[in-house]
């Protein structure tokens, strides 16, 4: 029988990292967040196998990815608020259980429709557990131990992200893509047992009991409507259908802005955007993660469908960037603190754009050392300069007491950007969404990559024009800032797998 850990006092727990309980807290957070990291990576690599098993084309694969991203991006801020009010351990455990149940349904899905629905349920679970994973560390451990614990959590999460492509490829080629979901179930059982037994319950005693349910619903409707309209516009939807859904999404978006301006405690406080650097960085985040979200979706398909790589080698081909970030992200953040964020963000975005354009060399029978590795390596270097300073700068752009909320908004912006980017691929490339996967996908890849590279160039221009030079403030304020608990943001919390 599992004996629950006692609740923490109102001021929060004070567990030493060196204690057994402190190590269990970190282990639990790592297990929970690793499920989400591995799952996104594995799914991207396994997409061609899913298409083969269900005999479907591009649109169902888009929905397999976007259904998860939709519910996650729409509800992640609400998930953080629920944890603060109802108990971070409690909401985390509910999220893990929900994620595991949805994963089981994904693994047993008899058709692609059930798979897409289950992926949407996975996103709901992810929206509850993702904020809680880091929040438990931040609220349970002694203040002096938190930075080291967060570094451990981030580093082990990076290892999970690095292993993901290999594991995903091996599963897709061997036991089958369904095991990518089924393996979440035993991991979740262990995670819940550890959480209930070893993690103290904490909550914010000053948190309001009010939830911005209306804002959350309107945000979800906006994203869902926009996603539906984008996919249907290229997938045989009538002009009337696309127009009606598109207008409805726009109306929901306008209503969301109005509601957030009038709510006494809005999910996304408009006054955050009174900070020019905060606004610039969030617009830049949208451009960066629109590029990354669309690119990581199509490159895994290109490597397998066109270049003829196995799922394992396609996954392995995508690891240089992850490994470079794992090794150098912390140093990159420190470097940006010294010289200011403007330079690293500008150069990083331009290097990422260059890396994407070099990936256009991937074609039939692409030779990895000359056709894939140069672009992957340059992209990885650009990501090292770009991703960690992007998050650090958005935190530095607001007062300390708003850092958690700012982190959550930035996280949601990144996920929404990836969602809309994947949905828009057929529209921006002129590819019918019901097209099958075959050699002709090479044309889709060749048309999409320059668009994503262009988004990164726009991000570079935003950084160069919109941010102050080094020494003027924004690049240096995050010197003492640590990752925040409200939404589980770290150097790369929303990076696609």
Short mmCIF file of C-alpha atoms in Angstrom, two decimals:
data_model
loop_
_atom_site.label_atom_id
_atom_site.label_comp_id
_atom_site.label_asym_id
_atom_site.label_seq_id
_atom_site.Cartn_x
_atom_site.Cartn_y
_atom_site.Cartn_z
CA UNK A 1 0.00 0.00 0.00
CA UNK A 2 1.29 3.45 -0.88
CA UNK A 3 1.31 5.90 1.99
CA UNK A 4 0.70 9.45 0.76
CA UNK A 5 3.25 12.09 1.61
CA UNK A 6 1.97 14.65 4.08
CA UNK A 7 0.82 18.02 2.84
CA UNK A 8 3.27 20.85 3.09
CA UNK A 9 2.68 23.79 5.39
CA UNK A 10 1.09 26.84 3.78
CA UNK A 11 4.43 28.48 3.06
CA UNK A 12 5.53 25.47 1.03
CA UNK A 13 7.82 22.57 1.69
CA UNK A 14 11.52 22.78 2.51
CA UNK A 15 13.02 19.50 1.38
CA UNK A 16 16.78 19.18 1.01
CA UNK A 17 17.98 17.96 -2.38
CA UNK A 18 20.58 15.82 -0.64
CA UNK A 19 17.86 13.90 1.19
CA UNK A 20 16.25 10.79 -0.20
CA UNK A 21 12.94 12.62 -0.45
CA UNK A 22 14.49 15.49 -2.36
CA UNK A 23 15.96 13.10 -4.90
CA UNK A 24 12.59 11.37 -5.26
CA UNK A 25 10.92 14.72 -5.99
CA UNK A 26 13.37 15.38 -8.83
CA UNK A 27 13.04 11.82 -10.13
CA UNK A 28 9.26 12.12 -10.22
CA UNK A 29 9.40 15.40 -12.13
CA UNK A 30 11.87 13.91 -14.62
CA UNK A 31 9.71 10.82 -15.19
CA UNK A 32 6.62 12.91 -15.87
CA UNK A 33 8.20 15.43 -18.21
CA UNK A 34 10.21 12.72 -20.01
CA UNK A 35 7.00 10.97 -21.04
CA UNK A 36 5.90 14.10 -22.88
CA UNK A 37 9.33 14.75 -24.43
CA UNK A 38 9.77 11.20 -25.64
CA UNK A 39 6.24 10.97 -26.95
CA UNK A 40 6.47 14.01 -29.21
CA UNK A 41 9.81 12.84 -30.62
CA UNK A 42 8.68 9.28 -31.20
CA UNK A 43 5.43 10.28 -32.91
CA UNK A 44 7.19 12.48 -35.49
CA UNK A 45 9.57 9.67 -36.44
CA UNK A 46 6.75 7.10 -36.55
CA UNK A 47 4.41 9.07 -38.82
CA UNK A 48 5.20 7.14 -42.03
CA UNK A 49 4.51 3.83 -40.24
CA UNK A 50 1.21 5.17 -38.94
CA UNK A 51 0.29 6.23 -42.47
CA UNK A 52 1.12 2.76 -43.80
CA UNK A 53 -0.85 0.93 -41.10
CA UNK A 54 -3.98 3.03 -41.49
CA UNK A 55 -3.55 3.65 -45.23
CA UNK A 56 -3.98 7.40 -44.87
CA UNK A 57 -2.43 10.50 -46.42
CA UNK A 58 -1.07 13.78 -45.13
CA UNK A 59 -4.18 15.26 -43.46
CA UNK A 60 -4.71 12.50 -40.86
CA UNK A 61 -1.01 12.72 -40.00
CA UNK A 62 -1.43 16.45 -39.48
CA UNK A 63 -4.34 15.81 -37.12
CA UNK A 64 -2.30 13.19 -35.26
CA UNK A 65 0.17 15.93 -34.38
CA UNK A 66 -2.12 18.96 -34.15
CA UNK A 67 -4.82 17.34 -31.99
CA UNK A 68 -2.25 16.93 -29.23
CA UNK A 69 -0.73 20.37 -29.73
CA UNK A 70 -4.17 21.99 -29.81
CA UNK A 71 -5.35 20.84 -26.39
CA UNK A 72 -1.89 21.26 -24.85
CA UNK A 73 -1.39 24.84 -26.05
CA UNK A 74 -4.95 25.88 -25.22
CA UNK A 75 -4.98 24.48 -21.68
CA UNK A 76 -1.41 24.68 -20.38
CA UNK A 77 -1.94 28.05 -18.67
CA UNK A 78 -5.10 26.76 -17.05
CA UNK A 79 -3.19 23.66 -15.94
CA UNK A 80 -0.62 25.80 -14.14
CA UNK A 81 -3.36 27.78 -12.41
CA UNK A 82 -5.13 24.62 -11.29
CA UNK A 83 -1.92 23.35 -9.71
CA UNK A 84 -1.37 26.58 -7.79
CA UNK A 85 -4.90 26.50 -6.42
CA UNK A 86 -5.80 22.82 -6.00
CA UNK A 87 -2.38 21.38 -5.22
CA UNK A 88 0.55 20.90 -7.54
CA UNK A 89 1.10 17.24 -6.74
CA UNK A 90 -2.60 16.47 -7.11
CA UNK A 91 -2.92 18.12 -10.52
CA UNK A 92 0.36 16.56 -11.66
CA UNK A 93 -0.86 13.07 -10.71
CA UNK A 94 -4.18 13.63 -12.47
CA UNK A 95 -2.26 14.75 -15.55
CA UNK A 96 0.02 11.69 -15.50
CA UNK A 97 -2.94 9.33 -15.12
CA UNK A 98 -4.82 11.09 -17.91
CA UNK A 99 -1.77 11.06 -20.18
CA UNK A 100 -1.23 7.35 -19.54
CA UNK A 101 -4.88 6.49 -20.18
CA UNK A 102 -4.85 8.43 -23.44
CA UNK A 103 -1.54 6.77 -24.40
CA UNK A 104 -3.11 3.36 -23.89
CA UNK A 105 -5.98 4.38 -26.14
CA UNK A 106 -3.46 5.61 -28.76
CA UNK A 107 -1.62 2.30 -28.63
CA UNK A 108 -4.83 0.30 -29.08
CA UNK A 109 -6.45 2.64 -31.64
CA UNK A 110 -8.25 0.59 -34.34
CA UNK A 111 -8.27 3.50 -36.81
CA UNK A 112 -6.83 6.94 -37.31
CA UNK A 113 -9.97 8.70 -36.02
CA UNK A 114 -9.58 7.07 -32.61
CA UNK A 115 -5.87 7.85 -32.66
CA UNK A 116 -6.53 11.53 -33.31
CA UNK A 117 -9.14 11.71 -30.53
CA UNK A 118 -6.79 9.97 -28.11
CA UNK A 119 -4.00 12.39 -29.02
CA UNK A 120 -6.30 15.26 -28.07
CA UNK A 121 -6.85 13.59 -24.69
CA UNK A 122 -3.09 13.19 -24.34
CA UNK A 123 -2.75 16.94 -24.76
CA UNK A 124 -5.15 17.54 -21.87
CA UNK A 125 -3.06 15.28 -19.65
CA UNK A 126 0.09 17.01 -20.83
CA UNK A 127 -1.38 20.43 -20.01
CA UNK A 128 -1.85 19.28 -16.41
CA UNK A 129 1.45 17.46 -15.87
CA UNK A 130 3.83 19.76 -17.78
CA UNK A 131 3.43 22.79 -15.47
CA UNK A 132 3.47 20.54 -12.42
CA UNK A 133 6.76 18.79 -13.18
CA UNK A 134 8.92 21.84 -12.49
CA UNK A 135 6.44 23.44 -10.07
CA UNK A 136 6.91 20.53 -7.66
CA UNK A 137 10.66 21.12 -7.60
CA UNK A 138 10.33 24.87 -7.21
CA UNK A 139 7.79 24.64 -4.40
CA UNK A 140 9.07 21.56 -2.55
CA UNK A 141 12.83 21.99 -2.33
CA UNK A 142 14.79 24.46 -0.23
CA UNK A 143 15.50 27.71 -2.08
CA UNK A 144 19.23 27.10 -2.04
CA UNK A 145 18.82 23.71 -3.70
CA UNK A 146 16.39 24.68 -6.44
CA UNK A 147 18.86 25.88 -9.05
CA UNK A 148 20.84 22.64 -8.85
CA UNK A 149 17.67 20.54 -8.88
CA UNK A 150 16.32 22.42 -11.90
CA UNK A 151 19.64 21.92 -13.67
CA UNK A 152 19.44 18.19 -12.98
CA UNK A 153 15.84 18.08 -14.18
CA UNK A 154 16.68 20.00 -17.34
CA UNK A 155 19.77 17.90 -18.07
CA UNK A 156 17.97 14.57 -17.66
CA UNK A 157 15.12 15.90 -19.78
CA UNK A 158 17.70 16.73 -22.44
CA UNK A 159 18.98 13.17 -22.29
CA UNK A 160 15.41 11.92 -22.82
CA UNK A 161 15.03 14.27 -25.79
CA UNK A 162 18.34 13.04 -27.24
CA UNK A 163 17.34 9.39 -26.86
CA UNK A 164 13.88 9.98 -28.29
CA UNK A 165 14.73 9.79 -32.00
CA UNK A 166 16.71 6.58 -31.51
CA UNK A 167 13.99 4.98 -29.40
CA UNK A 168 11.25 6.16 -31.76
CA UNK A 169 13.03 4.83 -34.81
CA UNK A 170 13.81 1.50 -33.16
CA UNK A 171 10.20 1.05 -32.04
CA UNK A 172 8.80 2.03 -35.43
CA UNK A 173 11.14 -0.38 -37.26
CA UNK A 174 10.88 -3.18 -34.71
CA UNK A 175 8.06 -3.80 -32.22
CA UNK A 176 5.86 -1.17 -33.89
CA UNK A 177 4.84 2.44 -33.40
CA UNK A 178 2.08 1.49 -30.96
CA UNK A 179 4.70 0.71 -28.33
CA UNK A 180 5.71 4.35 -28.34
CA UNK A 181 2.41 4.98 -26.58
CA UNK A 182 2.06 1.75 -24.63
CA UNK A 183 5.42 2.22 -22.88
CA UNK A 184 4.00 5.33 -21.21
CA UNK A 185 1.70 3.20 -19.07
CA UNK A 186 4.31 1.46 -16.85
CA UNK A 187 6.31 4.70 -16.62
CA UNK A 188 3.16 6.49 -15.44
CA UNK A 189 2.48 3.82 -12.80
CA UNK A 190 5.95 4.33 -11.34
CA UNK A 191 5.61 8.11 -11.57
CA UNK A 192 2.29 8.17 -9.71
CA UNK A 193 3.60 5.80 -7.01
CA UNK A 194 6.63 8.03 -6.43
CA UNK A 195 4.54 11.21 -6.41
CA UNK A 196 1.99 9.91 -3.90
CA UNK A 197 4.64 8.42 -1.64
CA UNK A 198 7.44 10.98 -1.72
CA UNK A 199 6.32 14.36 -3.11
CA UNK A 200 4.80 16.80 -0.61
CA UNK A 201 1.66 18.62 -1.60
CA UNK A 202 2.06 22.36 -2.10
CA UNK A 203 -0.22 25.12 -3.28
CA UNK A 204 -0.28 28.89 -3.39
CA UNK A 205 -2.22 30.01 -0.28
CA UNK A 206 -2.78 33.43 -1.82
CA UNK A 207 -4.05 32.19 -5.16
CA UNK A 208 -7.52 33.28 -6.11
CA UNK A 209 -10.19 30.60 -6.49
CA UNK A 210 -11.27 32.21 -9.75
CA UNK A 211 -10.52 30.35 -12.98
CA UNK A 212 -10.63 32.04 -16.35
CA UNK A 213 -12.73 29.29 -17.90
CA UNK A 214 -14.24 31.63 -20.50
CA UNK A 215 -10.77 32.70 -21.65
CA UNK A 216 -9.59 29.09 -21.86
CA UNK A 217 -12.63 28.05 -23.92
CA UNK A 218 -12.32 31.00 -26.29
CA UNK A 219 -8.59 30.36 -26.73
CA UNK A 220 -9.27 26.71 -27.53
CA UNK A 221 -12.01 27.61 -30.01
CA UNK A 222 -9.73 30.11 -31.74
CA UNK A 223 -6.95 27.57 -32.20
CA UNK A 224 -9.31 24.73 -33.14
CA UNK A 225 -11.14 26.84 -35.72
CA UNK A 226 -7.93 28.16 -37.27
CA UNK A 227 -6.45 24.64 -37.42
CA UNK A 228 -9.58 23.19 -39.00
CA UNK A 229 -9.81 25.97 -41.59
CA UNK A 230 -6.14 25.64 -42.58
CA UNK A 231 -6.28 21.88 -43.02
CA UNK A 232 -9.64 21.85 -44.79
CA UNK A 233 -8.58 24.68 -47.13
CA UNK A 234 -6.13 22.26 -48.75
CA UNK A 235 -8.09 19.09 -48.07
CA UNK A 236 -11.19 19.43 -50.18
CA UNK A 237 -13.24 21.65 -47.90
CA UNK A 238 -15.68 23.95 -49.64
CA UNK A 239 -14.97 27.65 -49.76
CA UNK A 240 -18.10 28.27 -47.66
CA UNK A 241 -17.02 25.77 -45.00
CA UNK A 242 -13.51 27.20 -44.76
CA UNK A 243 -14.82 30.78 -44.67
CA UNK A 244 -17.42 30.08 -41.98
CA UNK A 245 -14.96 28.25 -39.74
CA UNK A 246 -12.26 30.84 -40.36
CA UNK A 247 -14.57 33.73 -39.48
CA UNK A 248 -15.75 31.86 -36.38
CA UNK A 249 -12.14 31.38 -35.29
CA UNK A 250 -11.43 35.08 -35.86
CA UNK A 251 -14.51 36.04 -33.87
CA UNK A 252 -13.46 33.75 -31.02
CA UNK A 253 -10.01 35.35 -31.09
CA UNK A 254 -11.45 38.86 -30.88
CA UNK A 255 -13.75 37.76 -28.06
CA UNK A 256 -10.75 36.25 -26.26
CA UNK A 257 -8.93 39.60 -26.36
CA UNK A 258 -12.02 41.48 -25.13
CA UNK A 259 -12.66 39.01 -22.32
CA UNK A 260 -9.03 39.07 -21.18
CA UNK A 261 -9.10 42.86 -21.05
CA UNK A 262 -12.23 42.85 -18.88
CA UNK A 263 -11.52 39.88 -16.63
CA UNK A 264 -10.39 40.83 -13.12
CA UNK A 265 -7.98 37.88 -13.17
CA UNK A 266 -7.39 36.97 -16.82
CA UNK A 267 -5.52 33.92 -18.03
CA UNK A 268 -3.32 36.20 -20.18
CA UNK A 269 -3.10 39.65 -18.55
CA UNK A 270 -2.91 42.27 -21.32
CA UNK A 271 -0.65 44.49 -19.19
CA UNK A 272 2.18 42.00 -19.71
CA UNK A 273 2.36 43.23 -23.29
CA UNK A 274 2.98 46.78 -22.10
CA UNK A 275 6.62 45.67 -21.98
CA UNK A 276 8.02 46.17 -25.48
CA UNK A 277 10.73 43.49 -25.10
CA UNK A 278 8.10 41.01 -23.87
CA UNK A 279 5.93 41.69 -26.91
CA UNK A 280 8.87 41.50 -29.31
CA UNK A 281 10.13 38.23 -27.84
CA UNK A 282 6.69 36.62 -28.00
CA UNK A 283 6.22 37.63 -31.64
CA UNK A 284 9.71 36.29 -32.29
CA UNK A 285 8.83 33.09 -30.42
CA UNK A 286 5.82 32.62 -32.67
CA UNK A 287 8.00 32.95 -35.78
CA UNK A 288 10.73 30.65 -34.43
CA UNK A 289 8.43 27.85 -33.31
CA UNK A 290 6.26 28.09 -36.39
CA UNK A 291 9.46 27.33 -38.32
CA UNK A 292 10.59 24.57 -35.96
CA UNK A 293 7.14 22.98 -35.66
CA UNK A 294 6.61 22.72 -39.41
CA UNK A 295 10.20 21.70 -40.15
CA UNK A 296 10.41 18.85 -37.64
CA UNK A 297 7.09 17.52 -38.91
CA UNK A 298 8.14 17.34 -42.57
CA UNK A 299 11.82 16.43 -42.23
CA UNK A 300 11.05 13.12 -40.53
CA UNK A 301 8.73 12.30 -43.43
CA UNK A 302 11.24 13.48 -46.05
CA UNK A 303 14.04 11.33 -44.68
CA UNK A 304 11.91 8.18 -44.78
CA UNK A 305 9.52 8.69 -47.69
CA UNK A 306 11.91 10.37 -50.14
CA UNK A 307 15.46 9.64 -48.97
CA UNK A 308 14.66 6.03 -48.10
CA UNK A 309 16.01 6.06 -44.53
CA UNK A 310 14.63 3.60 -42.01
CA UNK A 311 12.74 5.09 -39.08
CA UNK A 312 15.74 4.45 -36.81
CA UNK A 313 18.22 6.24 -39.06
CA UNK A 314 15.77 9.07 -39.72
CA UNK A 315 15.55 9.58 -35.96
CA UNK A 316 19.32 9.37 -35.59
CA UNK A 317 19.76 11.97 -38.33
CA UNK A 318 17.86 14.52 -36.23
CA UNK A 319 19.98 14.19 -33.08
CA UNK A 320 22.92 16.60 -33.70
CA UNK A 321 20.85 19.63 -32.73
CA UNK A 322 19.53 18.00 -29.56
CA UNK A 323 23.00 16.86 -28.50
CA UNK A 324 24.48 20.32 -29.07
CA UNK A 325 21.71 21.91 -27.02
CA UNK A 326 22.19 19.36 -24.26
CA UNK A 327 25.90 20.18 -24.07
CA UNK A 328 25.89 23.94 -24.55
CA UNK A 329 22.47 25.48 -23.71
CA UNK A 330 23.48 26.50 -20.18
CA UNK A 331 26.64 28.17 -21.50
CA UNK A 332 24.62 29.88 -24.21
CA UNK A 333 22.30 31.41 -21.64
CA UNK A 334 25.28 32.64 -19.59
CA UNK A 335 26.89 34.05 -22.74
CA UNK A 336 23.72 35.97 -23.60
CA UNK A 337 23.68 37.33 -20.04
CA UNK A 338 27.17 38.76 -20.55
CA UNK A 339 26.84 40.23 -24.04
CA UNK A 340 23.09 40.87 -24.25
CA UNK A 341 20.46 38.76 -25.96
CA UNK A 342 20.16 40.78 -29.16
CA UNK A 343 23.30 39.38 -30.83
CA UNK A 344 22.84 35.69 -29.97
CA UNK A 345 19.16 35.76 -30.91
CA UNK A 346 19.84 37.45 -34.24
CA UNK A 347 22.78 35.24 -35.20
CA UNK A 348 21.08 32.10 -33.87
CA UNK A 349 17.94 32.65 -35.94
CA UNK A 350 20.00 33.32 -39.08
CA UNK A 351 22.08 30.17 -38.52
CA UNK A 352 18.89 28.14 -38.07
CA UNK A 353 17.55 29.54 -41.34
CA UNK A 354 20.82 28.59 -43.06
CA UNK A 355 20.65 25.09 -41.62
CA UNK A 356 17.11 24.63 -42.92
CA UNK A 357 18.07 25.76 -46.40
CA UNK A 358 20.99 23.33 -46.44
CA UNK A 359 18.53 20.56 -45.61
CA UNK A 360 17.05 21.09 -49.08
CA UNK A 361 19.88 18.79 -50.18
CA UNK A 362 17.86 15.88 -48.78
CA UNK A 363 16.45 14.02 -51.75
CA UNK A 364 16.29 10.48 -53.08
CA UNK A 365 19.17 8.41 -51.67
CA UNK A 366 20.56 11.37 -49.70
CA UNK A 367 24.09 10.71 -48.40
CA UNK A 368 24.15 11.63 -44.72
CA UNK A 369 27.68 13.11 -44.38
CA UNK A 370 27.20 15.56 -47.26
CA UNK A 371 23.46 16.00 -47.68
CA UNK A 372 22.12 15.91 -44.10
CA UNK A 373 24.85 16.43 -41.51
CA UNK A 374 26.01 19.94 -42.57
CA UNK A 375 22.50 21.37 -42.33
CA UNK A 376 21.72 19.48 -39.12
CA UNK A 377 24.95 20.71 -37.50
CA UNK A 378 24.45 24.36 -38.45
CA UNK A 379 20.83 24.16 -37.32
CA UNK A 380 22.05 22.75 -33.99
CA UNK A 381 24.54 25.57 -33.49
CA UNK A 382 21.82 28.10 -34.29
CA UNK A 383 19.45 26.46 -31.80
CA UNK A 384 22.12 26.64 -29.09
CA UNK A 385 22.39 30.41 -29.61
CA UNK A 386 18.65 30.91 -30.01
CA UNK A 387 16.53 28.73 -27.75
CA UNK A 388 17.91 29.26 -24.23
CA UNK A 389 18.39 33.06 -24.59
CA UNK A 390 14.87 33.31 -26.04
CA UNK A 391 13.37 31.92 -22.84
CA UNK A 392 15.74 33.84 -20.57
CA UNK A 393 14.95 37.11 -22.31
CA UNK A 394 11.19 36.73 -22.04
CA UNK A 395 11.60 36.20 -18.29
CA UNK A 396 13.88 39.22 -18.01
CA UNK A 397 11.32 41.42 -19.75
CA UNK A 398 8.85 41.38 -16.83
CA UNK A 399 8.98 41.90 -13.10
CA UNK A 400 10.01 38.91 -10.98
CA UNK A 401 6.54 38.36 -9.56
CA UNK A 402 5.19 37.89 -13.11
CA UNK A 403 7.98 35.57 -14.27
CA UNK A 404 5.90 32.40 -13.98
CA UNK A 405 3.01 33.86 -15.91
CA UNK A 406 5.34 35.29 -18.56
CA UNK A 407 6.94 31.87 -18.93
CA UNK A 408 3.52 30.28 -19.36
CA UNK A 409 2.40 32.78 -21.99
CA UNK A 410 5.61 32.26 -23.94
CA UNK A 411 5.21 28.49 -23.71
CA UNK A 412 1.64 28.68 -24.99
CA UNK A 413 2.67 31.01 -27.85
CA UNK A 414 5.36 28.54 -28.93
CA UNK A 415 3.02 25.57 -28.92
CA UNK A 416 0.27 27.45 -30.75
CA UNK A 417 2.80 28.50 -33.40
CA UNK A 418 3.83 24.89 -34.00
CA UNK A 419 0.20 23.83 -34.16
CA UNK A 420 -0.76 26.38 -36.81
CA UNK A 421 2.43 25.79 -38.79
CA UNK A 422 1.80 22.05 -39.15
CA UNK A 423 -1.82 22.74 -40.08
CA UNK A 424 -0.79 25.22 -42.77
CA UNK A 425 1.75 23.01 -44.60
CA UNK A 426 -0.57 21.84 -47.41
CA UNK A 427 -1.86 25.37 -47.92
CA UNK A 428 1.55 27.03 -48.18
CA UNK A 429 2.93 24.28 -50.44
CA UNK A 430 -0.10 23.73 -52.66
CA UNK A 431 -0.23 20.07 -51.64
CA UNK A 432 -3.68 18.47 -51.28
CA UNK A 433 -4.13 17.40 -47.67
CA UNK A 434 -5.48 14.04 -48.86
CA UNK A 435 -2.31 13.37 -50.88
CA UNK A 436 -0.56 10.12 -50.13
CA UNK A 437 3.03 9.83 -49.00
CA UNK A 438 5.42 9.00 -51.82
CA UNK A 439 8.29 10.41 -53.88
CA UNK A 440 6.14 13.44 -54.75
CA UNK A 441 6.46 14.54 -51.12
CA UNK A 442 9.87 15.88 -52.17
CA UNK A 443 8.06 18.81 -53.83
CA UNK A 444 6.16 19.56 -50.63
CA UNK A 445 9.40 19.57 -48.66
CA UNK A 446 11.17 21.81 -51.17
CA UNK A 447 8.33 24.36 -51.06
CA UNK A 448 7.86 24.34 -47.29
CA UNK A 449 11.46 24.63 -46.08
CA UNK A 450 12.13 28.08 -47.62
CA UNK A 451 8.94 29.37 -45.96
CA UNK A 452 10.13 28.12 -42.57
CA UNK A 453 13.58 29.58 -43.20
CA UNK A 454 11.90 32.88 -44.03
CA UNK A 455 10.09 32.81 -40.69
CA UNK A 456 13.47 32.48 -38.96
CA UNK A 457 14.83 35.44 -40.92
CA UNK A 458 11.83 37.46 -39.74
CA UNK A 459 12.65 36.36 -36.17
CA UNK A 460 16.24 37.56 -36.64
CA UNK A 461 15.03 40.95 -37.87
CA UNK A 462 12.67 41.24 -34.89
CA UNK A 463 15.54 40.56 -32.50
CA UNK A 464 17.90 42.99 -34.20
CA UNK A 465 15.39 45.84 -34.56
CA UNK A 466 13.15 45.27 -31.55
CA UNK A 467 15.63 44.55 -28.75
CA UNK A 468 18.04 46.92 -27.14
CA UNK A 469 21.77 46.53 -27.71
CA UNK A 470 23.91 44.89 -25.02
CA UNK A 471 24.10 46.94 -21.85
CA UNK A 472 20.75 48.64 -22.40
CA UNK A 473 18.83 46.36 -20.12
CA UNK A 474 16.99 43.39 -21.48
CA UNK A 475 19.92 41.11 -22.16
CA UNK A 476 21.34 41.49 -18.67
CA UNK A 477 18.35 41.43 -16.33
CA UNK A 478 18.06 37.66 -16.43
CA UNK A 479 21.54 37.19 -14.92
CA UNK A 480 20.00 36.17 -11.59
CA UNK A 481 16.79 34.75 -12.97
CA UNK A 482 16.05 31.08 -12.64
CA UNK A 483 13.57 28.94 -14.53
CA UNK A 484 10.11 29.38 -13.08
CA UNK A 485 7.66 26.85 -11.81
CA UNK A 486 4.36 28.13 -13.05
CA UNK A 487 4.48 26.40 -16.37
CA UNK A 488 7.51 24.19 -16.35
CA UNK A 489 9.61 26.33 -18.67
CA UNK A 490 13.30 25.56 -19.08
CA UNK A 491 15.73 26.37 -21.84
CA UNK A 492 13.75 24.44 -24.40
CA UNK A 493 10.39 23.33 -22.95
CA UNK A 494 8.44 23.56 -26.15
CA UNK A 495 10.96 22.46 -28.71
CA UNK A 496 9.50 19.90 -31.11
CA UNK A 497 11.07 16.48 -31.07
#
